[in-house]
Amino acid sequence: MITRNYTRWVKALAAGCLAGTLLLAGCSTNEPNNTGNGETTGEGAATEVEFPLAEPVTLKIYTIKNAVQKKEYNDLEYFKILKEQTNVNIDWTLMTQQNSAEVVNLAIASNDLPDAFYGSGALKDVVKNAADGVIIPLDELIEKYAPNVKAAFEKNPELKKSVTASDGQIYTLPNAVFNHNNNMIPSAMYINKKWLDDLGLSMPTTTDEFFEVLKAFRDGDPNGNGKKDEIPFSFLDLKHHFYSPTPLAGAFGKTFPSGTNGFWHVENGEVSFAPTLPENRDFLVYLNKLYQENLIDKEIFTHNVSVYKSKLTSKTPIVGVWFGWSDYSILGSTNTEYALLEPLKGPDGKAGWQIQDNNMNIDAFSITRANKHPEITMKWIDAALEPKMSFQANFGMINTAWKEEGDQLVPIPVPEGMTDMELRVSEAPGPQGVSIVLPDDVKAADPENEIVKAKINERYKPFTPDEWYPRAVLYSLEDEPAITAWGIDVQGPNGFLDQMLAKIVLEPNPEATWNEMVKQLEKMNLQGRTDIAQKYYDAIRK
């Protein structure tokens, strides 16, 4: 059965929030919002809302669309059902991961705000935007108009605490799907086993053997088409949480957590910035060695998810080794030429793999000060969070991805030529949406992708560390300037870190470039930013 188990990190995070050390302090007071009916939200002002509305209302909402989603949001069955239930029309602005920050910043700077931000990461910097009055408190709206949200918070109090600011108010709703075993190890590494067999090679177990295998893939025409079209090793940048090769850093002694977790490595309770660790320098130098030997895809820092996946699904296989969630999720089957490659041993005989907090985002739904219908907006998102609707938002629609058999949902087999994720998002927003899926909310059998992922994790789990930095952290207003500056200057799209990591991997003299990067990061407040990360980690651990 699909289960959503809380980890000790969610409980620890809640404890940190209660201590007042993690969340918002000193927020500005917002003026009451006009509802458009002569009523205002706020104390003593309640507006009755009955769905479906007698007259339609249109809300303007920004969201980030799943990269493999083909339909517009209003054409998805999920949102058609919500519209029928509520008589609320949505004017969507569909952003991408690449342009979302630019689009949102422009909307804030020009004071041309949407009514709400929907989906994980659609609005970042919750603390700052609450303090600036961009988004409004949700507590009274939840109390009056959101019985499903209230029920989830009552069933799992830690969930509510994790999004409650130190001023006692809630400014954002979470996107929370708790499946600890399957979500905590997002990345898997695959190698073309047929190519190995045809070339008379064994499965590599060390980084040196891996180097030799990739050279054979480069030179041996393993796909047999007489062309030099093989890409021995492909991946997507150095910060994606499952398409990036950063788990390979474990062979050199440390973790290299993805950008979604801030690149924070944790060891014996001490937090450090992973790209600056000497062991990870060795990992980056190793990638440079592979690149200089023409063993790595030339487009690793320029192709997007769609182009990357098109290479993996080429009719004639052209990629020898790649990273992803699972073979089933990308190729639509486990019966392919590819086999799971377990963690490689490095120069010192070490092998490790990455683990990360991947169960919950705390920035999944906010209402802005521009919203004239906050009570309708809250009741709308609450309708979306009814348990069965919430389940379908993430995992796909009944009659598309699931069928009802007795008292449980059973997965519909993925059609040939389609991946599991493509089926999930064919009629629903998928993981980019807003869901709260908790234990026993919906009785459902495990889909094939969950079964496959569980087997992958069984093989990788022995190589993972016991400590990792949490993903769901709201910082205090006091620390916000340093965090924002770091996020823009260092970790922003095409920021300093992106540029330097690409330079280390792609250009000659990687050690010198790495030294230059570390020196510049020190000037850019590396120690101060690390101290902040350490402070919140310590608070969470208490």
Coordinates of C-alpha atoms in Angstrom, one line a residue:
M1 CA 0.0 0.0 0.0
I2 CA 1.0 3.6 -0.5
T3 CA 1.8 5.1 2.9
R4 CA 3.0 8.5 3.9
N5 CA 5.1 8.3 6.9
Y6 CA 6.5 11.3 8.8
T7 CA 10.2 11.4 9.4
R8 CA 12.0 12.6 12.5
W9 CA 12.9 15.6 10.5
V10 CA 9.4 16.9 10.2
K11 CA 8.9 16.6 13.9
A12 CA 12.2 18.2 14.6
L13 CA 11.4 21.0 12.2
A14 CA 8.2 21.7 14.0
A15 CA 10.1 21.9 17.3
G16 CA 12.4 24.4 15.8
C17 CA 9.4 26.5 14.6
L18 CA 7.9 26.4 18.1
A19 CA 11.1 27.7 19.5
G20 CA 10.7 30.7 17.2
T21 CA 14.1 30.3 15.7
L22 CA 13.2 29.3 12.2
L23 CA 10.4 31.5 11.0
L24 CA 9.1 35.0 10.5
A25 CA 9.5 37.7 13.0
G26 CA 8.6 41.4 12.8
C27 CA 6.3 41.2 9.8
S28 CA 4.5 44.3 8.6
T29 CA 0.8 44.6 9.2
N30 CA -1.3 44.3 6.0
E31 CA -4.4 46.3 5.3
P32 CA -7.6 44.2 5.3
N33 CA -8.4 42.9 1.8
N34 CA -11.6 43.9 0.1
T35 CA -13.6 40.8 -0.9
G36 CA -15.6 42.6 -3.6
N37 CA -18.8 42.1 -1.6
G38 CA -18.5 45.0 0.8
E39 CA -16.9 42.6 3.3
T40 CA -13.3 42.5 4.4
T41 CA -11.3 39.6 5.7
G42 CA -9.9 39.9 9.2
E43 CA -11.2 39.8 12.7
G44 CA -15.0 40.0 12.9
A45 CA -15.5 40.0 9.2
A46 CA -16.9 36.7 7.9
T47 CA -18.3 36.1 4.4
E48 CA -20.4 33.1 3.7
V49 CA -19.1 31.2 0.7
E50 CA -21.2 28.4 -0.9
F51 CA -19.9 26.4 -3.8
P52 CA -20.7 26.4 -6.6
L53 CA -20.9 30.2 -6.6
A54 CA -24.1 31.7 -7.9
E55 CA -22.0 34.0 -10.1
P56 CA -18.5 33.0 -11.4
V57 CA -15.4 34.6 -10.0
T58 CA -12.0 34.7 -11.8
L59 CA -8.8 34.4 -9.9
K60 CA -5.4 35.2 -11.4
I61 CA -2.8 32.6 -10.3
Y62 CA 0.9 32.0 -11.0
T63 CA 2.3 28.5 -11.0
I64 CA 5.2 26.5 -12.3
K65 CA 4.2 23.9 -14.9
N66 CA 5.7 20.4 -15.0
A67 CA 8.3 20.1 -17.8
V68 CA 6.6 17.1 -19.4
Q69 CA 3.0 18.5 -19.2
K70 CA 1.4 19.0 -22.6
K71 CA -1.9 20.6 -21.7
E72 CA -2.8 24.0 -20.5
Y73 CA -4.0 23.9 -16.8
N74 CA -7.6 24.8 -17.6
D75 CA -7.7 21.9 -20.0
L76 CA -6.7 19.4 -17.3
E77 CA -9.5 17.2 -16.0
Y78 CA -8.4 18.0 -12.4
F79 CA -9.1 21.7 -12.8
K80 CA -12.2 21.1 -14.9
I81 CA -13.6 19.2 -11.9
L82 CA -12.6 22.0 -9.5
K83 CA -14.3 24.6 -11.8
E84 CA -17.5 22.5 -11.9
Q85 CA -17.5 22.2 -8.1
T86 CA -16.7 25.8 -7.4
N87 CA -17.7 28.0 -10.4
V88 CA -14.3 29.7 -9.9
N89 CA -12.4 30.5 -13.1
I90 CA -8.6 30.6 -13.0
D91 CA -6.5 32.8 -15.2
W92 CA -3.2 30.9 -15.1
T93 CA 0.2 32.2 -15.7
L94 CA 2.3 29.1 -16.3
M95 CA 5.9 29.7 -15.5
T96 CA 8.9 27.4 -15.9
Q97 CA 11.6 26.6 -13.3
Q98 CA 14.0 28.7 -15.4
N99 CA 11.9 31.9 -15.7
S100 CA 9.8 31.8 -12.5
A101 CA 12.1 34.0 -10.4
E102 CA 12.2 36.7 -13.1
V103 CA 8.4 36.6 -13.7
V104 CA 7.6 36.8 -9.9
N105 CA 10.1 39.5 -9.2
L106 CA 8.7 41.6 -12.1
A107 CA 5.2 41.2 -10.7
I108 CA 6.2 42.3 -7.3
A109 CA 8.4 45.2 -8.5
S110 CA 5.6 46.5 -10.7
N111 CA 2.9 45.9 -8.1
D112 CA 1.0 43.8 -10.7
L113 CA 0.4 40.9 -8.4
P114 CA -1.7 37.8 -9.1
D115 CA -4.3 36.8 -6.6
A116 CA -2.3 33.7 -5.5
F117 CA 0.8 31.6 -6.0
Y118 CA 0.1 27.9 -6.5
G119 CA 2.6 25.0 -6.4
S120 CA 5.9 24.3 -4.8
G121 CA 8.4 27.1 -5.4
A122 CA 6.0 29.4 -7.3
L123 CA 6.7 32.0 -4.6
K124 CA 10.0 31.7 -2.8
D125 CA 11.2 34.0 0.0
V126 CA 8.0 33.6 2.0
V127 CA 9.5 35.4 5.0
K128 CA 10.5 38.5 3.0
N129 CA 7.3 38.6 1.0
A130 CA 5.2 38.3 4.2
A131 CA 7.2 41.1 5.9
D132 CA 6.8 43.3 2.8
G133 CA 3.0 42.7 2.7
V134 CA 3.1 40.9 -0.6
I135 CA 1.2 37.9 0.9
I136 CA -1.3 37.9 3.7
P137 CA -1.9 35.8 6.8
L138 CA -4.0 32.7 6.2
D139 CA -5.0 31.7 9.7
E140 CA -8.5 33.1 9.9
L141 CA -9.2 32.1 6.3
I142 CA -8.2 28.5 7.2
E143 CA -10.4 28.6 10.3
K144 CA -13.5 29.8 8.4
Y145 CA -13.1 28.4 4.9
A146 CA -10.8 25.4 4.9
P147 CA -12.1 22.3 6.7
N148 CA -9.8 20.0 4.7
V149 CA -6.7 22.0 5.7
K150 CA -7.9 22.1 9.3
A151 CA -8.4 18.3 9.3
A152 CA -4.9 17.7 7.9
F153 CA -3.4 20.0 10.5
E154 CA -5.4 18.2 13.3
K155 CA -4.4 14.8 12.1
N156 CA -0.8 15.8 11.9
P157 CA 0.0 18.8 14.2
E158 CA 3.6 18.8 13.0
L159 CA 2.5 19.8 9.6
K160 CA 0.8 22.9 10.9
K161 CA 3.7 23.8 13.1
S162 CA 6.1 23.6 10.2
V163 CA 4.3 26.4 8.3
T164 CA 3.6 28.5 11.4
A165 CA 5.7 31.7 11.8
S166 CA 7.1 32.8 15.1
D167 CA 4.5 35.6 15.1
G168 CA 1.9 32.7 15.3
Q169 CA 0.6 33.2 11.8
I170 CA 0.5 31.1 8.7
Y171 CA 1.5 32.7 5.3
T172 CA 1.8 29.6 3.2
L173 CA 0.4 26.1 2.8
P174 CA 2.6 23.1 2.3
N175 CA 2.8 20.6 -0.5
A176 CA 3.3 17.4 1.5
V177 CA 3.4 13.8 0.3
F178 CA 4.9 11.6 2.9
N179 CA 6.6 8.5 1.5
H180 CA 9.9 8.4 3.3
N181 CA 11.4 5.3 1.7
N182 CA 10.8 6.3 -1.8
N183 CA 11.3 10.1 -1.7
M184 CA 14.5 10.4 0.3
I185 CA 16.8 8.9 -2.3
P186 CA 15.7 10.7 -5.5
S187 CA 18.6 9.9 -7.8
A188 CA 19.5 6.6 -9.5
M189 CA 22.4 5.8 -11.9
Y190 CA 21.9 3.6 -15.0
I191 CA 24.3 2.0 -17.4
N192 CA 23.7 0.3 -20.7
K193 CA 24.2 -3.3 -19.8
K194 CA 23.8 -4.5 -23.5
W195 CA 26.7 -2.2 -24.5
L196 CA 28.8 -3.7 -21.7
D197 CA 28.0 -7.3 -22.8
D198 CA 28.6 -6.5 -26.5
L199 CA 32.0 -5.0 -25.7
G200 CA 32.9 -7.8 -23.3
L201 CA 33.0 -5.5 -20.3
S202 CA 32.0 -6.1 -16.7
M203 CA 29.9 -3.8 -14.6
P204 CA 32.3 -1.1 -13.2
T205 CA 32.7 -0.9 -9.5
T206 CA 35.3 1.8 -9.1
T207 CA 35.8 5.3 -10.6
D208 CA 38.8 4.0 -12.5
E209 CA 36.9 1.1 -14.0
F210 CA 34.1 3.6 -14.8
F211 CA 36.6 5.8 -16.7
E212 CA 37.7 2.8 -18.8
V213 CA 34.1 1.7 -19.5
L214 CA 33.2 5.2 -20.8
K215 CA 36.2 5.2 -23.1
A216 CA 35.1 1.9 -24.5
F217 CA 31.6 3.3 -25.0
R218 CA 33.2 6.3 -26.9
D219 CA 35.3 4.2 -29.2
G220 CA 33.6 0.9 -29.6
D221 CA 30.4 1.8 -31.6
P222 CA 28.4 -0.1 -29.0
N223 CA 25.0 0.7 -30.6
G224 CA 26.3 -0.8 -33.8
N225 CA 25.1 1.7 -36.2
G226 CA 28.5 2.6 -37.6
K227 CA 28.3 6.2 -36.4
K228 CA 30.1 8.0 -33.7
D229 CA 26.9 9.2 -32.1
E230 CA 27.4 7.6 -28.7
I231 CA 27.3 9.8 -25.6
P232 CA 29.1 7.8 -23.0
F233 CA 27.8 9.8 -20.0
S234 CA 25.0 12.4 -19.8
F235 CA 23.3 14.3 -17.1
L236 CA 21.6 17.6 -16.4
D237 CA 23.8 20.3 -14.7
L238 CA 25.1 20.0 -11.1
K239 CA 22.0 21.0 -9.1
H240 CA 19.0 19.0 -10.2
H241 CA 17.9 16.7 -7.5
F242 CA 17.8 13.6 -9.6
Y243 CA 19.1 14.3 -13.1
S244 CA 22.5 15.6 -11.8
P245 CA 25.6 13.4 -11.2
T246 CA 26.3 14.8 -7.7
P247 CA 25.6 11.4 -5.9
L248 CA 28.9 10.3 -7.5
A249 CA 30.7 12.6 -5.1
G250 CA 30.2 9.9 -2.5
A251 CA 33.0 8.0 -4.1
F252 CA 35.3 10.8 -3.0
G253 CA 34.2 10.9 0.6
K254 CA 31.5 13.6 1.0
T255 CA 28.0 14.4 -0.2
F256 CA 27.2 17.0 -2.7
P257 CA 23.5 17.8 -2.0
S258 CA 21.4 19.3 -4.8
G259 CA 20.6 22.9 -5.2
T260 CA 17.1 22.3 -3.8
N261 CA 18.7 21.6 -0.4
G262 CA 21.1 24.5 -0.6
F263 CA 24.2 22.4 -1.3
W264 CA 24.6 21.9 2.5
H265 CA 26.6 18.9 3.5
V266 CA 26.1 17.6 7.1
E267 CA 28.6 15.5 9.0
N268 CA 28.7 14.9 12.7
G269 CA 26.3 17.7 13.2
E270 CA 28.5 20.2 11.3
V271 CA 27.2 22.0 8.3
S272 CA 29.4 23.0 5.4
F273 CA 28.9 24.2 1.8
A274 CA 29.5 21.1 -0.3
P275 CA 31.1 22.7 -3.4
T276 CA 34.0 24.1 -1.2
L277 CA 35.0 20.8 0.4
P278 CA 38.3 19.3 -0.8
E279 CA 36.7 15.9 -1.4
N280 CA 34.2 17.5 -3.7
R281 CA 37.0 19.4 -5.4
D282 CA 38.3 15.9 -6.3
F283 CA 34.9 14.9 -7.5
L284 CA 34.7 18.0 -9.8
V285 CA 38.2 17.4 -11.1
Y286 CA 37.2 13.8 -11.9
L287 CA 34.3 15.1 -13.9
N288 CA 36.7 17.4 -15.7
K289 CA 38.9 14.5 -16.5
L290 CA 35.9 12.7 -18.1
Y291 CA 34.9 15.8 -20.0
Q292 CA 38.4 16.4 -21.4
E293 CA 38.4 12.9 -22.7
N294 CA 35.1 13.5 -24.6
L295 CA 33.3 11.1 -22.3
I296 CA 30.6 13.5 -21.1
D297 CA 27.7 15.1 -23.1
K298 CA 28.8 18.5 -24.4
E299 CA 25.4 19.9 -23.5
I300 CA 25.3 19.1 -19.7
F301 CA 24.9 22.7 -18.8
T302 CA 22.8 23.9 -21.7
H303 CA 20.2 21.3 -22.5
N304 CA 16.9 21.3 -20.6
V305 CA 14.9 18.4 -19.2
S306 CA 13.0 17.7 -22.4
V307 CA 16.2 17.6 -24.5
Y308 CA 17.9 15.4 -21.9
K309 CA 15.1 12.9 -21.8
S310 CA 14.9 12.8 -25.6
K311 CA 18.5 11.6 -25.6
L312 CA 17.6 8.9 -23.1
T313 CA 14.6 7.7 -25.1
S314 CA 16.2 7.8 -28.5
K315 CA 15.0 4.9 -30.7
T316 CA 18.6 3.9 -31.2
P317 CA 20.3 4.1 -27.8
I318 CA 22.9 6.8 -27.8
V319 CA 23.6 7.3 -24.0
G320 CA 25.7 4.9 -22.1
V321 CA 25.3 6.2 -18.5
W322 CA 22.7 8.6 -17.1
F323 CA 21.0 9.8 -13.9
G324 CA 17.2 9.9 -13.2
W325 CA 14.5 8.9 -10.8
S326 CA 14.2 5.4 -12.2
D327 CA 14.3 3.6 -15.5
Y328 CA 10.6 3.0 -15.3
S329 CA 9.8 6.7 -14.8
I330 CA 11.8 7.8 -17.9
L331 CA 11.8 4.8 -20.2
G332 CA 8.4 3.5 -19.3
S333 CA 9.7 0.0 -18.5
T334 CA 12.3 -1.9 -16.5
N335 CA 12.8 -4.3 -19.4
T336 CA 15.4 -2.2 -21.3
E337 CA 19.1 -2.2 -22.2
Y338 CA 19.8 -0.3 -19.0
A339 CA 20.7 -1.7 -15.5
L340 CA 21.1 0.0 -12.2
L341 CA 24.6 0.9 -11.3
E342 CA 25.4 0.8 -7.6
P343 CA 27.6 3.5 -6.0
L344 CA 31.2 3.4 -7.3
K345 CA 34.2 3.1 -5.0
G346 CA 36.6 6.0 -5.2
P347 CA 40.4 6.3 -4.9
D348 CA 40.2 5.5 -1.2
G349 CA 37.8 2.6 -1.6
K350 CA 34.9 4.7 -0.3
A351 CA 31.4 4.5 -1.8
G352 CA 28.5 6.7 -0.9
W353 CA 25.1 8.0 -2.1
Q354 CA 23.1 11.1 -1.6
I355 CA 20.0 11.4 0.6
Q356 CA 17.8 14.4 1.0
D357 CA 14.6 15.7 2.5
N358 CA 12.2 15.4 -0.3
N359 CA 8.8 14.9 1.3
M360 CA 7.5 18.4 1.8
N361 CA 7.7 21.9 0.4
I362 CA 6.5 24.7 2.7
D363 CA 6.0 27.4 0.0
A364 CA 3.2 25.8 -2.0
F365 CA 0.2 28.2 -1.8
S366 CA 0.0 31.9 -0.8
I367 CA -2.6 34.6 -1.2
T368 CA -1.5 38.1 -2.1
R369 CA -2.6 41.5 -0.9
A370 CA -4.1 42.2 -4.4
N371 CA -6.7 39.4 -3.9
K372 CA -10.2 40.8 -3.7
H373 CA -11.7 37.4 -2.9
P374 CA -9.4 35.8 -0.3
E375 CA -12.2 33.8 1.3
I376 CA -13.2 32.3 -2.1
T377 CA -9.6 31.6 -2.9
M378 CA -9.1 29.7 0.4
K379 CA -12.3 27.7 -0.1
W380 CA -11.1 26.9 -3.6
I381 CA -7.7 25.6 -2.5
D382 CA -9.4 23.7 0.3
A383 CA -11.7 22.0 -2.3
A384 CA -8.4 21.0 -4.1
L385 CA -7.1 19.5 -0.8
E386 CA -10.1 17.2 -0.2
P387 CA -8.2 13.9 0.3
K388 CA -9.2 12.2 -2.9
M389 CA -8.8 15.3 -5.0
S390 CA -5.4 16.0 -3.3
F391 CA -4.2 12.5 -4.0
Q392 CA -5.2 12.8 -7.7
A393 CA -3.5 16.2 -8.0
N394 CA -0.1 14.5 -7.3
F395 CA -0.5 10.9 -8.5
G396 CA -2.9 11.3 -11.4
M397 CA -6.7 11.2 -12.1
I398 CA -9.1 8.4 -11.5
N399 CA -10.1 6.8 -14.9
T400 CA -6.8 8.1 -16.3
A401 CA -4.0 6.9 -14.0
W402 CA -6.2 5.0 -11.5
K403 CA -9.4 2.9 -11.4
E404 CA -11.6 2.1 -8.4
E405 CA -11.8 -1.5 -7.4
G406 CA -13.9 -2.0 -4.3
D407 CA -12.7 0.3 -1.6
Q408 CA -9.3 1.1 -3.0
L409 CA -7.6 2.7 -6.0
V410 CA -5.6 0.5 -8.4
P411 CA -3.1 1.9 -10.9
I412 CA -3.9 1.7 -14.6
P413 CA -0.9 0.4 -16.5
V414 CA 1.1 3.1 -18.2
P415 CA 0.3 3.1 -22.0
E416 CA 3.1 2.1 -24.3
G417 CA 5.1 5.1 -25.4
M418 CA 4.3 7.0 -22.3
T419 CA 6.2 7.4 -19.0
D420 CA 4.7 7.2 -15.5
M421 CA 5.1 10.9 -15.0
E422 CA 3.6 11.7 -18.3
L423 CA 0.5 9.7 -17.3
R424 CA 0.3 11.4 -13.9
V425 CA 0.4 14.9 -15.3
S426 CA -1.7 14.2 -18.4
E427 CA -4.9 15.3 -16.6
A428 CA -3.5 16.7 -13.2
P429 CA -0.8 19.1 -12.1
G430 CA 1.4 16.4 -10.6
P431 CA 4.2 17.1 -8.0
Q432 CA 4.3 20.7 -9.1
G433 CA 0.7 21.2 -7.7
V434 CA -0.6 21.5 -4.2
S435 CA -1.3 18.3 -2.3
I436 CA -1.5 17.1 1.3
V437 CA -1.4 13.3 1.2
L438 CA -1.2 11.7 4.6
P439 CA -1.3 8.2 5.9
D440 CA -4.6 6.4 5.3
D441 CA -6.2 9.4 3.5
V442 CA -6.7 7.3 0.4
K443 CA -6.5 3.6 0.2
A444 CA -4.4 2.8 -2.9
A445 CA -2.3 0.0 -4.3
D446 CA 1.3 0.8 -5.1
P447 CA 1.8 1.8 -8.8
E448 CA 4.6 0.2 -10.7
N449 CA 6.9 3.2 -10.3
E450 CA 6.6 3.1 -6.5
I451 CA 7.5 -0.6 -6.6
V452 CA 10.5 0.0 -8.8
K453 CA 11.7 2.9 -6.7
A454 CA 11.5 0.9 -3.5
K455 CA 13.7 -1.7 -5.0
I456 CA 16.2 0.9 -6.1
N457 CA 16.3 2.4 -2.6
E458 CA 16.9 -1.0 -1.1
R459 CA 20.2 -1.1 -3.0
Y460 CA 21.2 2.5 -2.4
K461 CA 20.2 2.9 1.2
P462 CA 23.2 1.2 2.8
F463 CA 25.4 3.8 1.1
T464 CA 23.5 6.9 2.4
P465 CA 24.5 9.0 5.4
D466 CA 22.5 9.3 8.6
E467 CA 22.5 13.1 8.4
W468 CA 21.2 15.6 5.8
Y469 CA 20.1 19.2 5.7
P470 CA 16.3 19.7 5.7
R471 CA 14.6 21.2 2.7
A472 CA 11.6 22.8 4.5
V473 CA 13.1 25.7 6.4
L474 CA 11.6 29.2 6.7
Y475 CA 14.2 31.7 7.9
S476 CA 13.9 34.7 10.2
L477 CA 13.5 38.2 8.9
E478 CA 16.8 39.0 10.7
D479 CA 18.7 36.6 8.5
E480 CA 16.8 37.3 5.3
P481 CA 19.1 39.9 3.8
A482 CA 22.1 37.6 4.0
I483 CA 20.1 34.7 2.6
T484 CA 18.6 36.7 -0.2
A485 CA 22.0 38.1 -1.2
W486 CA 23.5 34.7 -1.2
G487 CA 20.6 33.3 -3.2
I488 CA 20.8 35.9 -5.9
D489 CA 24.6 36.4 -6.1
V490 CA 25.8 32.8 -5.5
Q491 CA 23.0 30.4 -6.1
G492 CA 20.7 32.3 -8.5
P493 CA 20.1 31.1 -12.1
N494 CA 23.4 31.6 -14.0
G495 CA 24.8 33.0 -10.8
F496 CA 28.4 32.8 -9.5
L497 CA 28.1 29.1 -8.5
D498 CA 26.6 28.0 -11.7
Q499 CA 29.3 29.7 -13.7
M500 CA 32.2 28.5 -11.6
L501 CA 31.0 24.9 -11.4
A502 CA 30.6 24.8 -15.2
K503 CA 34.0 26.3 -15.6
I504 CA 35.6 23.7 -13.3
V505 CA 34.1 20.8 -15.2
L506 CA 34.5 22.2 -18.8
E507 CA 37.8 24.1 -18.8
P508 CA 41.5 23.2 -18.2
N509 CA 43.1 23.7 -14.8
P510 CA 40.1 22.7 -12.7
E511 CA 42.1 22.8 -9.4
A512 CA 43.1 26.5 -10.0
T513 CA 39.5 27.4 -10.9
W514 CA 38.2 25.6 -7.8
N515 CA 40.7 27.5 -5.6
E516 CA 39.5 30.8 -7.2
M517 CA 35.9 29.8 -6.6
V518 CA 36.5 29.2 -2.9
K519 CA 38.4 32.5 -2.4
Q520 CA 35.6 34.4 -4.1
L521 CA 32.9 32.7 -2.0
E522 CA 34.8 33.6 1.1
K523 CA 34.6 37.2 0.0
M524 CA 30.8 36.7 -0.7
N525 CA 30.1 35.8 2.9
L526 CA 30.6 32.0 2.8
Q527 CA 31.3 31.9 6.5
G528 CA 28.4 34.0 7.5
R529 CA 26.0 32.1 5.3
T530 CA 27.3 28.8 6.7
D531 CA 26.8 30.0 10.2
I532 CA 23.2 30.8 9.4
A533 CA 22.7 27.3 8.0
Q534 CA 24.3 25.8 11.0
K535 CA 22.1 27.8 13.4
Y536 CA 18.9 26.5 11.8
Y537 CA 20.2 23.0 11.6
D538 CA 21.1 23.1 15.3
A539 CA 17.6 24.3 16.1
I540 CA 16.0 21.5 14.1
R541 CA 18.1 18.9 15.8
K542 CA 17.0 19.9 19.3

